Amino acid sequence: MNTLKIIYVPIFLAVLASCGSNNDSKEKSQYYKKQETQTQQLELSIEASGIIEAISSVEIKSKASGEILFLGADVGDFVEKGAMLGQIDQRTPTNILDQSESDLDAAKVRLENAEAQYNRGKALHENASISDKDFEDIQENFAQAKSTLVRTEVSFENAKIALDDTVVRSPISGTIISRPVEVGQVISSPTSAVGGGTLLMTMADLSKVRVRALVDEIDVGKVSIGQTVSIKVAAYRDKEFLV
C-alpha cells in the first residue's frame, strides 16, 4: 500500500541584530535598527512514498500431500490460533492407519506366542529335554517378536500423526494476507517435495506494522532517529498517523 510519509525536521534559527558601536558616526547609525536577539523555530518537511508491511509473517503449508477438500479462511480474515484453515484428502492416510493397526494386532499375537514358547523351552532346557541350539532358536524368535512389536507400534503412531496432519491449523492468531490455492487443488508437502511444498496461505499479526519508504538522496541528511513522522494512508485519506 502506498503511503505518504512526511518527516518534520526542527531547525532553530538565531537572528542576531547588529548594532553600531558608540564610536560610529550618526550618519552610519541611521541605517541600522537595534533589536533584541530572538530564537525562532522553523519546520522543514520532506515527502516519500512507501509501503506498510507486517513486521513478521508466517507461511502456512500442509504436512500432508493430496487434494484440498476444504479451506477455512480467505484473504483479510482474522483467525485465532488453532483454528482450522484447511482439510486434505484423508483416504490414503486412513488406509495406512488401518493397515498399521492390523499389523500391530498381529505383532502382539506373535509376541504372546513367542513368549509362551520361550517359557516352555526354558523349562525343557533346564530339564535337559531340548538341546542348547533349540533353546537358542526359541530365544531368538522371542527377541525378534519383541522387536517386531516395537516397529509396528512406531508405524502405528506415525500413521496416526500422518492422519492428523491432513488437518491444517493456524499456528498463530493473525490475519490472512494471501491465499494462492483453491479447493480441489492437489498439493505437495514440504517433506515430499524438493521445492519446499505448496504454500497454502500467508498470515501475519497486523497489530504492529512498519513503514518502508524511499527517501530522496538530497533529503537523507535531514532525517535522524527520534524525529516525528506523519503517515497518510490511501485507505484513510482523512486521517493522519503520527509516530
JSON list of C-alpha atoms in Angstrom, two decimals:
[
{"chain": "A", "resi": 1, "resn": "MET", "atom": "CA", "xyz": [0.00, 0.00, 0.00]},
{"chain": "A", "resi": 2, "resn": "ASN", "atom": "CA", "xyz": [1.45, 3.35, -0.98]},
{"chain": "A", "resi": 3, "resn": "THR", "atom": "CA", "xyz": [1.82, 5.85, 1.83]},
{"chain": "A", "resi": 4, "resn": "LEU", "atom": "CA", "xyz": [2.71, 9.48, 2.11]},
{"chain": "A", "resi": 5, "resn": "LYS", "atom": "CA", "xyz": [5.42, 9.99, 4.67]},
{"chain": "A", "resi": 6, "resn": "ILE", "atom": "CA", "xyz": [6.19, 13.49, 5.92]},
{"chain": "A", "resi": 7, "resn": "ILE", "atom": "CA", "xyz": [9.16, 13.97, 8.22]},
{"chain": "A", "resi": 8, "resn": "TYR", "atom": "CA", "xyz": [9.35, 17.14, 10.24]},
{"chain": "A", "resi": 9, "resn": "VAL", "atom": "CA", "xyz": [12.86, 18.37, 10.95]},
{"chain": "A", "resi": 10, "resn": "PRO", "atom": "CA", "xyz": [13.02, 21.11, 13.60]},
{"chain": "A", "resi": 11, "resn": "ILE", "atom": "CA", "xyz": [15.69, 23.77, 12.98]},
{"chain": "A", "resi": 12, "resn": "PHE", "atom": "CA", "xyz": [16.47, 26.58, 15.36]},
{"chain": "A", "resi": 13, "resn": "LEU", "atom": "CA", "xyz": [17.45, 29.86, 13.71]},
{"chain": "A", "resi": 14, "resn": "ALA", "atom": "CA", "xyz": [19.08, 32.55, 15.76]},
{"chain": "A", "resi": 15, "resn": "VAL", "atom": "CA", "xyz": [18.53, 36.02, 14.35]},
{"chain": "A", "resi": 16, "resn": "LEU", "atom": "CA", "xyz": [21.25, 38.28, 15.54]},
{"chain": "A", "resi": 17, "resn": "ALA", "atom": "CA", "xyz": [20.79, 42.01, 15.19]},
{"chain": "A", "resi": 18, "resn": "SER", "atom": "CA", "xyz": [23.83, 44.08, 14.61]},
{"chain": "A", "resi": 19, "resn": "CYS", "atom": "CA", "xyz": [24.15, 47.39, 16.33]},
{"chain": "A", "resi": 20, "resn": "GLY", "atom": "CA", "xyz": [26.64, 50.17, 15.92]},
{"chain": "A", "resi": 21, "resn": "SER", "atom": "CA", "xyz": [29.28, 50.96, 18.46]},
{"chain": "A", "resi": 22, "resn": "ASN", "atom": "CA", "xyz": [29.37, 54.17, 20.43]},
{"chain": "A", "resi": 23, "resn": "ASN", "atom": "CA", "xyz": [32.13, 55.45, 18.18]},
{"chain": "A", "resi": 24, "resn": "ASP", "atom": "CA", "xyz": [30.08, 55.07, 14.90]},
{"chain": "A", "resi": 25, "resn": "SER", "atom": "CA", "xyz": [29.04, 58.25, 13.26]},
{"chain": "A", "resi": 26, "resn": "LYS", "atom": "CA", "xyz": [25.48, 59.44, 13.46]},
{"chain": "A", "resi": 27, "resn": "GLU", "atom": "CA", "xyz": [25.15, 59.17, 9.72]},
{"chain": "A", "resi": 28, "resn": "LYS", "atom": "CA", "xyz": [26.11, 55.47, 9.69]},
{"chain": "A", "resi": 29, "resn": "SER", "atom": "CA", "xyz": [23.86, 54.54, 12.65]},
{"chain": "A", "resi": 30, "resn": "GLN", "atom": "CA", "xyz": [20.80, 55.71, 10.74]},
{"chain": "A", "resi": 31, "resn": "TYR", "atom": "CA", "xyz": [20.99, 52.63, 8.52]},
{"chain": "A", "resi": 32, "resn": "TYR", "atom": "CA", "xyz": [20.60, 50.11, 11.42]},
{"chain": "A", "resi": 33, "resn": "LYS", "atom": "CA", "xyz": [17.78, 49.29, 13.75]},
{"chain": "A", "resi": 34, "resn": "LYS", "atom": "CA", "xyz": [18.51, 47.90, 17.18]},
{"chain": "A", "resi": 35, "resn": "GLN", "atom": "CA", "xyz": [16.62, 44.73, 18.09]},
{"chain": "A", "resi": 36, "resn": "GLU", "atom": "CA", "xyz": [16.99, 42.06, 20.77]},
{"chain": "A", "resi": 37, "resn": "THR", "atom": "CA", "xyz": [18.24, 38.61, 19.79]},
{"chain": "A", "resi": 38, "resn": "GLN", "atom": "CA", "xyz": [15.37, 36.15, 19.24]},
{"chain": "A", "resi": 39, "resn": "THR", "atom": "CA", "xyz": [15.18, 32.41, 18.66]},
{"chain": "A", "resi": 40, "resn": "GLN", "atom": "CA", "xyz": [12.62, 31.08, 16.17]},
{"chain": "A", "resi": 41, "resn": "GLN", "atom": "CA", "xyz": [11.73, 27.51, 15.23]},
{"chain": "A", "resi": 42, "resn": "LEU", "atom": "CA", "xyz": [11.34, 26.62, 11.57]},
{"chain": "A", "resi": 43, "resn": "GLU", "atom": "CA", "xyz": [9.93, 23.34, 10.35]},
{"chain": "A", "resi": 44, "resn": "LEU", "atom": "CA", "xyz": [11.07, 21.74, 7.13]},
{"chain": "A", "resi": 45, "resn": "SER", "atom": "CA", "xyz": [9.36, 18.67, 5.71]},
{"chain": "A", "resi": 46, "resn": "ILE", "atom": "CA", "xyz": [10.17, 16.01, 3.18]},
{"chain": "A", "resi": 47, "resn": "GLU", "atom": "CA", "xyz": [7.84, 13.60, 1.44]},
{"chain": "A", "resi": 48, "resn": "ALA", "atom": "CA", "xyz": [8.39, 9.97, 0.49]},
{"chain": "A", "resi": 49, "resn": "SER", "atom": "CA", "xyz": [6.17, 7.16, -0.78]},
{"chain": "A", "resi": 50, "resn": "GLY", "atom": "CA", "xyz": [6.38, 3.65, 0.55]},
{"chain": "A", "resi": 51, "resn": "ILE", "atom": "CA", "xyz": [4.50, 0.60, 1.75]},
{"chain": "A", "resi": 52, "resn": "ILE", "atom": "CA", "xyz": [3.05, -0.59, 5.05]},
{"chain": "A", "resi": 53, "resn": "GLU", "atom": "CA", "xyz": [4.00, -4.16, 5.87]},
{"chain": "A", "resi": 54, "resn": "ALA", "atom": "CA", "xyz": [3.77, -6.62, 8.73]},
{"chain": "A", "resi": 55, "resn": "ILE", "atom": "CA", "xyz": [6.81, -6.91, 10.98]},
{"chain": "A", "resi": 56, "resn": "SER", "atom": "CA", "xyz": [6.59, -10.69, 10.78]},
{"chain": "A", "resi": 57, "resn": "SER", "atom": "CA", "xyz": [4.55, -13.16, 8.73]},
{"chain": "A", "resi": 58, "resn": "VAL", "atom": "CA", "xyz": [4.05, -16.93, 8.73]},
{"chain": "A", "resi": 59, "resn": "GLU", "atom": "CA", "xyz": [3.78, -19.24, 5.72]},
{"chain": "A", "resi": 60, "resn": "ILE", "atom": "CA", "xyz": [1.13, -21.93, 6.13]},
{"chain": "A", "resi": 61, "resn": "LYS", "atom": "CA", "xyz": [1.89, -25.29, 4.48]},
{"chain": "A", "resi": 62, "resn": "SER", "atom": "CA", "xyz": [0.36, -28.72, 4.87]},
{"chain": "A", "resi": 63, "resn": "LYS", "atom": "CA", "xyz": [2.44, -31.58, 6.22]},
{"chain": "A", "resi": 64, "resn": "ALA", "atom": "CA", "xyz": [0.29, -33.92, 4.13]},
{"chain": "A", "resi": 65, "resn": "SER", "atom": "CA", "xyz": [0.12, -34.23, 0.35]},
{"chain": "A", "resi": 66, "resn": "GLY", "atom": "CA", "xyz": [-3.12, -34.63, -1.58]},
{"chain": "A", "resi": 67, "resn": "GLU", "atom": "CA", "xyz": [-6.24, -32.86, -2.74]},
{"chain": "A", "resi": 68, "resn": "ILE", "atom": "CA", "xyz": [-7.54, -29.84, -0.82]},
{"chain": "A", "resi": 69, "resn": "LEU", "atom": "CA", "xyz": [-11.09, -30.59, 0.32]},
{"chain": "A", "resi": 70, "resn": "PHE", "atom": "CA", "xyz": [-11.70, -27.50, 2.46]},
{"chain": "A", "resi": 71, "resn": "LEU", "atom": "CA", "xyz": [-10.22, -24.04, 3.10]},
{"chain": "A", "resi": 72, "resn": "GLY", "atom": "CA", "xyz": [-11.41, -22.26, 6.22]},
{"chain": "A", "resi": 73, "resn": "ALA", "atom": "CA", "xyz": [-10.22, -18.69, 5.64]},
{"chain": "A", "resi": 74, "resn": "ASP", "atom": "CA", "xyz": [-9.82, -16.14, 2.88]},
{"chain": "A", "resi": 75, "resn": "VAL", "atom": "CA", "xyz": [-7.64, -13.06, 2.42]},
{"chain": "A", "resi": 76, "resn": "GLY", "atom": "CA", "xyz": [-8.46, -10.44, 5.05]},
{"chain": "A", "resi": 77, "resn": "ASP", "atom": "CA", "xyz": [-9.97, -12.88, 7.55]},
{"chain": "A", "resi": 78, "resn": "PHE", "atom": "CA", "xyz": [-8.71, -12.80, 11.14]},
{"chain": "A", "resi": 79, "resn": "VAL", "atom": "CA", "xyz": [-8.24, -16.26, 12.63]},
{"chain": "A", "resi": 80, "resn": "GLU", "atom": "CA", "xyz": [-7.43, -17.40, 16.13]},
{"chain": "A", "resi": 81, "resn": "LYS", "atom": "CA", "xyz": [-4.54, -19.71, 16.97]},
{"chain": "A", "resi": 82, "resn": "GLY", "atom": "CA", "xyz": [-5.56, -23.33, 16.48]},
{"chain": "A", "resi": 83, "resn": "ALA", "atom": "CA", "xyz": [-8.40, -22.55, 14.08]},
{"chain": "A", "resi": 84, "resn": "MET", "atom": "CA", "xyz": [-8.90, -24.98, 11.18]},
{"chain": "A", "resi": 85, "resn": "LEU", "atom": "CA", "xyz": [-7.51, -23.50, 7.98]},
{"chain": "A", "resi": 86, "resn": "GLY", "atom": "CA", "xyz": [-7.73, -26.48, 5.64]},
{"chain": "A", "resi": 87, "resn": "GLN", "atom": "CA", "xyz": [-8.54, -30.14, 5.13]},
{"chain": "A", "resi": 88, "resn": "ILE", "atom": "CA", "xyz": [-6.55, -32.50, 2.88]},
{"chain": "A", "resi": 89, "resn": "ASP", "atom": "CA", "xyz": [-7.94, -35.76, 1.47]},
{"chain": "A", "resi": 90, "resn": "GLN", "atom": "CA", "xyz": [-7.73, -38.39, 4.25]},
{"chain": "A", "resi": 91, "resn": "ARG", "atom": "CA", "xyz": [-8.32, -41.59, 2.28]},
{"chain": "A", "resi": 92, "resn": "THR", "atom": "CA", "xyz": [-4.71, -42.69, 1.87]},
{"chain": "A", "resi": 93, "resn": "PRO", "atom": "CA", "xyz": [-3.63, -41.82, 5.45]},
{"chain": "A", "resi": 94, "resn": "THR", "atom": "CA", "xyz": [-6.73, -43.59, 6.78]},
{"chain": "A", "resi": 95, "resn": "ASN", "atom": "CA", "xyz": [-5.92, -46.77, 4.83]},
{"chain": "A", "resi": 96, "resn": "ILE", "atom": "CA", "xyz": [-2.32, -46.67, 6.09]},
{"chain": "A", "resi": 97, "resn": "LEU", "atom": "CA", "xyz": [-3.55, -46.25, 9.66]},
{"chain": "A", "resi": 98, "resn": "ASP", "atom": "CA", "xyz": [-5.93, -49.23, 9.33]},
{"chain": "A", "resi": 99, "resn": "GLN", "atom": "CA", "xyz": [-3.12, -51.40, 7.94]},
{"chain": "A", "resi": 100, "resn": "SER", "atom": "CA", "xyz": [-0.76, -50.30, 10.73]},
{"chain": "A", "resi": 101, "resn": "GLU", "atom": "CA", "xyz": [-3.36, -51.13, 13.34]},
{"chain": "A", "resi": 102, "resn": "SER", "atom": "CA", "xyz": [-3.83, -54.60, 11.83]},
{"chain": "A", "resi": 103, "resn": "ASP", "atom": "CA", "xyz": [-0.05, -55.17, 11.79]},
{"chain": "A", "resi": 104, "resn": "LEU", "atom": "CA", "xyz": [0.14, -54.07, 15.41]},
{"chain": "A", "resi": 105, "resn": "ASP", "atom": "CA", "xyz": [-2.54, -56.55, 16.48]},
{"chain": "A", "resi": 106, "resn": "ALA", "atom": "CA", "xyz": [-0.74, -59.34, 14.64]},
{"chain": "A", "resi": 107, "resn": "ALA", "atom": "CA", "xyz": [2.59, -58.41, 16.22]},
{"chain": "A", "resi": 108, "resn": "LYS", "atom": "CA", "xyz": [1.02, -58.60, 19.68]},
{"chain": "A", "resi": 109, "resn": "VAL", "atom": "CA", "xyz": [-0.29, -62.07, 18.99]},
{"chain": "A", "resi": 110, "resn": "ARG", "atom": "CA", "xyz": [3.10, -63.25, 17.68]},
{"chain": "A", "resi": 111, "resn": "LEU", "atom": "CA", "xyz": [4.80, -61.89, 20.77]},
{"chain": "A", "resi": 112, "resn": "GLU", "atom": "CA", "xyz": [2.38, -63.70, 23.06]},
{"chain": "A", "resi": 113, "resn": "ASN", "atom": "CA", "xyz": [3.06, -66.98, 21.22]},
{"chain": "A", "resi": 114, "resn": "ALA", "atom": "CA", "xyz": [6.81, -66.40, 21.23]},
{"chain": "A", "resi": 115, "resn": "GLU", "atom": "CA", "xyz": [6.76, -65.66, 24.94]},
{"chain": "A", "resi": 116, "resn": "ALA", "atom": "CA", "xyz": [4.79, -68.83, 25.66]},
{"chain": "A", "resi": 117, "resn": "GLN", "atom": "CA", "xyz": [7.25, -70.88, 23.59]},
{"chain": "A", "resi": 118, "resn": "TYR", "atom": "CA", "xyz": [10.13, -69.27, 25.42]},
{"chain": "A", "resi": 119, "resn": "ASN", "atom": "CA", "xyz": [8.70, -70.18, 28.82]},
{"chain": "A", "resi": 120, "resn": "ARG", "atom": "CA", "xyz": [8.12, -73.80, 27.76]},
{"chain": "A", "resi": 121, "resn": "GLY", "atom": "CA", "xyz": [11.54, -74.02, 26.12]},
{"chain": "A", "resi": 122, "resn": "LYS", "atom": "CA", "xyz": [13.24, -72.62, 29.18]},
{"chain": "A", "resi": 123, "resn": "ALA", "atom": "CA", "xyz": [11.63, -75.26, 31.39]},
{"chain": "A", "resi": 124, "resn": "LEU", "atom": "CA", "xyz": [12.56, -78.00, 28.95]},
{"chain": "A", "resi": 125, "resn": "HIS", "atom": "CA", "xyz": [16.10, -76.74, 28.64]},
{"chain": "A", "resi": 126, "resn": "GLU", "atom": "CA", "xyz": [16.53, -76.70, 32.40]},
{"chain": "A", "resi": 127, "resn": "ASN", "atom": "CA", "xyz": [15.44, -80.37, 32.42]},
{"chain": "A", "resi": 128, "resn": "ALA", "atom": "CA", "xyz": [17.80, -81.12, 29.53]},
{"chain": "A", "resi": 129, "resn": "SER", "atom": "CA", "xyz": [14.82, -82.11, 27.38]},
{"chain": "A", "resi": 130, "resn": "ILE", "atom": "CA", "xyz": [15.97, -79.92, 24.47]},
{"chain": "A", "resi": 131, "resn": "SER", "atom": "CA", "xyz": [19.41, -79.03, 23.18]},
{"chain": "A", "resi": 132, "resn": "ASP", "atom": "CA", "xyz": [21.16, -75.71, 23.63]},
{"chain": "A", "resi": 133, "resn": "LYS", "atom": "CA", "xyz": [20.71, -75.00, 19.93]},
{"chain": "A", "resi": 134, "resn": "ASP", "atom": "CA", "xyz": [16.96, -75.49, 20.11]},
{"chain": "A", "resi": 135, "resn": "PHE", "atom": "CA", "xyz": [16.71, -73.18, 23.11]},
{"chain": "A", "resi": 136, "resn": "GLU", "atom": "CA", "xyz": [18.80, -70.53, 21.38]},
{"chain": "A", "resi": 137, "resn": "ASP", "atom": "CA", "xyz": [16.42, -70.63, 18.42]},
{"chain": "A", "resi": 138, "resn": "ILE", "atom": "CA", "xyz": [13.49, -70.12, 20.79]},
{"chain": "A", "resi": 139, "resn": "GLN", "atom": "CA", "xyz": [15.24, -67.17, 22.44]},
{"chain": "A", "resi": 140, "resn": "GLU", "atom": "CA", "xyz": [15.99, -65.60, 19.06]},
{"chain": "A", "resi": 141, "resn": "ASN", "atom": "CA", "xyz": [12.37, -65.99, 17.96]},
{"chain": "A", "resi": 142, "resn": "PHE", "atom": "CA", "xyz": [11.20, -64.31, 21.17]},
{"chain": "A", "resi": 143, "resn": "ALA", "atom": "CA", "xyz": [13.61, -61.40, 20.69]},
{"chain": "A", "resi": 144, "resn": "GLN", "atom": "CA", "xyz": [12.50, -60.92, 17.07]},
{"chain": "A", "resi": 145, "resn": "ALA", "atom": "CA", "xyz": [8.84, -60.88, 18.14]},
{"chain": "A", "resi": 146, "resn": "LYS", "atom": "CA", "xyz": [9.55, -58.14, 20.66]},
{"chain": "A", "resi": 147, "resn": "SER", "atom": "CA", "xyz": [11.47, -56.12, 18.06]},
{"chain": "A", "resi": 148, "resn": "THR", "atom": "CA", "xyz": [8.65, -56.52, 15.54]},
{"chain": "A", "resi": 149, "resn": "LEU", "atom": "CA", "xyz": [6.13, -55.26, 18.07]},
{"chain": "A", "resi": 150, "resn": "VAL", "atom": "CA", "xyz": [8.19, -52.13, 18.71]},
{"chain": "A", "resi": 151, "resn": "ARG", "atom": "CA", "xyz": [8.46, -51.40, 14.96]},
{"chain": "A", "resi": 152, "resn": "THR", "atom": "CA", "xyz": [4.73, -51.86, 14.40]},
{"chain": "A", "resi": 153, "resn": "GLU", "atom": "CA", "xyz": [3.93, -49.62, 17.37]},
{"chain": "A", "resi": 154, "resn": "VAL", "atom": "CA", "xyz": [6.10, -46.88, 15.85]},
{"chain": "A", "resi": 155, "resn": "SER", "atom": "CA", "xyz": [4.47, -47.35, 12.45]},
{"chain": "A", "resi": 156, "resn": "PHE", "atom": "CA", "xyz": [1.03, -47.13, 14.04]},
{"chain": "A", "resi": 157, "resn": "GLU", "atom": "CA", "xyz": [1.90, -43.88, 15.85]},
{"chain": "A", "resi": 158, "resn": "ASN", "atom": "CA", "xyz": [3.36, -42.40, 12.66]},
{"chain": "A", "resi": 159, "resn": "ALA", "atom": "CA", "xyz": [0.21, -43.34, 10.78]},
{"chain": "A", "resi": 160, "resn": "LYS", "atom": "CA", "xyz": [-1.91, -41.52, 13.36]},
{"chain": "A", "resi": 161, "resn": "ILE", "atom": "CA", "xyz": [0.32, -38.45, 13.04]},
{"chain": "A", "resi": 162, "resn": "ALA", "atom": "CA", "xyz": [0.03, -38.57, 9.24]},
{"chain": "A", "resi": 163, "resn": "LEU", "atom": "CA", "xyz": [-3.76, -38.65, 9.51]},
{"chain": "A", "resi": 164, "resn": "ASP", "atom": "CA", "xyz": [-3.73, -35.71, 11.93]},
{"chain": "A", "resi": 165, "resn": "ASP", "atom": "CA", "xyz": [-1.50, -33.78, 9.51]},
{"chain": "A", "resi": 166, "resn": "THR", "atom": "CA", "xyz": [-4.30, -33.73, 6.93]},
{"chain": "A", "resi": 167, "resn": "VAL", "atom": "CA", "xyz": [-5.93, -31.04, 9.06]},
{"chain": "A", "resi": 168, "resn": "VAL", "atom": "CA", "xyz": [-4.15, -27.68, 8.76]},
{"chain": "A", "resi": 169, "resn": "ARG", "atom": "CA", "xyz": [-4.47, -25.36, 11.77]},
{"chain": "A", "resi": 170, "resn": "SER", "atom": "CA", "xyz": [-3.40, -21.81, 12.41]},
{"chain": "A", "resi": 171, "resn": "PRO", "atom": "CA", "xyz": [-0.09, -21.60, 14.33]},
{"chain": "A", "resi": 172, "resn": "ILE", "atom": "CA", "xyz": [-0.77, -18.02, 15.50]},
{"chain": "A", "resi": 173, "resn": "SER", "atom": "CA", "xyz": [-3.59, -15.52, 15.85]},
{"chain": "A", "resi": 174, "resn": "GLY", "atom": "CA", "xyz": [-3.45, -13.19, 12.86]},
{"chain": "A", "resi": 175, "resn": "THR", "atom": "CA", "xyz": [-4.83, -12.04, 9.52]},
{"chain": "A", "resi": 176, "resn": "ILE", "atom": "CA", "xyz": [-4.67, -13.95, 6.25]},
{"chain": "A", "resi": 177, "resn": "ILE", "atom": "CA", "xyz": [-2.73, -11.75, 3.80]},
{"chain": "A", "resi": 178, "resn": "SER", "atom": "CA", "xyz": [-2.51, -14.20, 0.89]},
{"chain": "A", "resi": 179, "resn": "ARG", "atom": "CA", "xyz": [-4.09, -17.49, -0.23]},
{"chain": "A", "resi": 180, "resn": "PRO", "atom": "CA", "xyz": [-2.70, -18.73, -3.55]},
{"chain": "A", "resi": 181, "resn": "VAL", "atom": "CA", "xyz": [-4.58, -22.08, -3.60]},
{"chain": "A", "resi": 182, "resn": "GLU", "atom": "CA", "xyz": [-8.18, -23.18, -4.11]},
{"chain": "A", "resi": 183, "resn": "VAL", "atom": "CA", "xyz": [-10.33, -26.15, -3.10]},
{"chain": "A", "resi": 184, "resn": "GLY", "atom": "CA", "xyz": [-9.72, -29.11, -5.40]},
{"chain": "A", "resi": 185, "resn": "GLN", "atom": "CA", "xyz": [-6.06, -28.31, -5.98]},
{"chain": "A", "resi": 186, "resn": "VAL", "atom": "CA", "xyz": [-3.56, -31.13, -5.38]},
{"chain": "A", "resi": 187, "resn": "ILE", "atom": "CA", "xyz": [-0.66, -30.02, -3.19]},
{"chain": "A", "resi": 188, "resn": "SER", "atom": "CA", "xyz": [2.65, -31.45, -2.02]},
{"chain": "A", "resi": 189, "resn": "SER", "atom": "CA", "xyz": [4.05, -31.44, 1.49]},
{"chain": "A", "resi": 190, "resn": "PRO", "atom": "CA", "xyz": [7.41, -29.87, 2.47]},
{"chain": "A", "resi": 191, "resn": "THR", "atom": "CA", "xyz": [8.76, -33.33, 3.34]},
{"chain": "A", "resi": 192, "resn": "SER", "atom": "CA", "xyz": [7.91, -34.90, -0.02]},
{"chain": "A", "resi": 193, "resn": "ALA", "atom": "CA", "xyz": [8.69, -32.02, -2.42]},
{"chain": "A", "resi": 194, "resn": "VAL", "atom": "CA", "xyz": [12.10, -30.66, -3.36]},
{"chain": "A", "resi": 195, "resn": "GLY", "atom": "CA", "xyz": [10.76, -27.10, -3.62]},
{"chain": "A", "resi": 196, "resn": "GLY", "atom": "CA", "xyz": [9.59, -26.96, -0.03]},
{"chain": "A", "resi": 197, "resn": "GLY", "atom": "CA", "xyz": [5.95, -27.88, -0.54]},
{"chain": "A", "resi": 198, "resn": "THR", "atom": "CA", "xyz": [2.88, -25.94, -1.67]},
{"chain": "A", "resi": 199, "resn": "LEU", "atom": "CA", "xyz": [2.13, -22.65, 0.06]},
{"chain": "A", "resi": 200, "resn": "LEU", "atom": "CA", "xyz": [-1.48, -22.62, 1.28]},
{"chain": "A", "resi": 201, "resn": "MET", "atom": "CA", "xyz": [-1.66, -19.24, 2.98]},
{"chain": "A", "resi": 202, "resn": "THR", "atom": "CA", "xyz": [0.41, -16.45, 4.44]},
{"chain": "A", "resi": 203, "resn": "MET", "atom": "CA", "xyz": [-0.74, -14.83, 7.67]},
{"chain": "A", "resi": 204, "resn": "ALA", "atom": "CA", "xyz": [0.60, -12.03, 9.83]},
{"chain": "A", "resi": 205, "resn": "ASP", "atom": "CA", "xyz": [-0.01, -10.24, 13.10]},
{"chain": "A", "resi": 206, "resn": "LEU", "atom": "CA", "xyz": [-1.15, -6.78, 11.94]},
{"chain": "A", "resi": 207, "resn": "SER", "atom": "CA", "xyz": [-1.39, -5.32, 15.44]},
{"chain": "A", "resi": 208, "resn": "LYS", "atom": "CA", "xyz": [2.12, -3.98, 14.81]},
{"chain": "A", "resi": 209, "resn": "VAL", "atom": "CA", "xyz": [3.28, -2.87, 11.37]},
{"chain": "A", "resi": 210, "resn": "ARG", "atom": "CA", "xyz": [6.15, -0.87, 9.88]},
{"chain": "A", "resi": 211, "resn": "VAL", "atom": "CA", "xyz": [6.52, 1.59, 7.02]},
{"chain": "A", "resi": 212, "resn": "ARG", "atom": "CA", "xyz": [9.19, 1.08, 4.40]},
{"chain": "A", "resi": 213, "resn": "ALA", "atom": "CA", "xyz": [9.80, 4.21, 2.30]},
{"chain": "A", "resi": 214, "resn": "LEU", "atom": "CA", "xyz": [12.46, 5.51, -0.10]},
{"chain": "A", "resi": 215, "resn": "VAL", "atom": "CA", "xyz": [13.84, 8.92, 0.87]},
{"chain": "A", "resi": 216, "resn": "ASP", "atom": "CA", "xyz": [15.43, 11.02, -1.85]},
{"chain": "A", "resi": 217, "resn": "GLU", "atom": "CA", "xyz": [19.20, 11.29, -1.66]},
{"chain": "A", "resi": 218, "resn": "ILE", "atom": "CA", "xyz": [19.13, 15.06, -1.21]},
{"chain": "A", "resi": 219, "resn": "ASP", "atom": "CA", "xyz": [16.84, 14.68, 1.83]},
{"chain": "A", "resi": 220, "resn": "VAL", "atom": "CA", "xyz": [18.73, 11.92, 3.62]},
{"chain": "A", "resi": 221, "resn": "GLY", "atom": "CA", "xyz": [20.75, 14.41, 5.66]},
{"chain": "A", "resi": 222, "resn": "LYS", "atom": "CA", "xyz": [17.54, 15.89, 7.08]},
{"chain": "A", "resi": 223, "resn": "VAL", "atom": "CA", "xyz": [16.45, 12.59, 8.62]},
{"chain": "A", "resi": 224, "resn": "SER", "atom": "CA", "xyz": [17.58, 11.42, 12.04]},
{"chain": "A", "resi": 225, "resn": "ILE", "atom": "CA", "xyz": [16.45, 8.99, 14.75]},
{"chain": "A", "resi": 226, "resn": "GLY", "atom": "CA", "xyz": [13.74, 10.28, 17.05]},
{"chain": "A", "resi": 227, "resn": "GLN", "atom": "CA", "xyz": [12.03, 12.66, 14.62]},
{"chain": "A", "resi": 228, "resn": "THR", "atom": "CA", "xyz": [8.24, 12.78, 14.41]},
{"chain": "A", "resi": 229, "resn": "VAL", "atom": "CA", "xyz": [6.78, 11.19, 11.29]},
{"chain": "A", "resi": 230, "resn": "SER", "atom": "CA", "xyz": [3.35, 11.86, 9.83]},
{"chain": "A", "resi": 231, "resn": "ILE", "atom": "CA", "xyz": [1.89, 8.99, 7.83]},
{"chain": "A", "resi": 232, "resn": "LYS", "atom": "CA", "xyz": [-1.06, 9.20, 5.49]},
{"chain": "A", "resi": 233, "resn": "VAL", "atom": "CA", "xyz": [-2.63, 6.05, 4.05]},
{"chain": "A", "resi": 234, "resn": "ALA", "atom": "CA", "xyz": [-4.68, 5.95, 0.85]},
{"chain": "A", "resi": 235, "resn": "ALA", "atom": "CA", "xyz": [-7.39, 3.90, 2.58]},
{"chain": "A", "resi": 236, "resn": "TYR", "atom": "CA", "xyz": [-7.78, 6.59, 5.28]},
{"chain": "A", "resi": 237, "resn": "ARG", "atom": "CA", "xyz": [-7.35, 9.87, 3.41]},
{"chain": "A", "resi": 238, "resn": "ASP", "atom": "CA", "xyz": [-8.86, 11.95, 6.22]},
{"chain": "A", "resi": 239, "resn": "LYS", "atom": "CA", "xyz": [-6.60, 10.51, 8.92]},
{"chain": "A", "resi": 240, "resn": "GLU", "atom": "CA", "xyz": [-3.03, 11.36, 9.82]},
{"chain": "A", "resi": 241, "resn": "PHE", "atom": "CA", "xyz": [-0.96, 8.98, 11.91]},
{"chain": "A", "resi": 242, "resn": "LEU", "atom": "CA", "xyz": [1.89, 10.44, 13.97]},
{"chain": "A", "resi": 243, "resn": "VAL", "atom": "CA", "xyz": [4.67, 8.14, 15.09]}
]
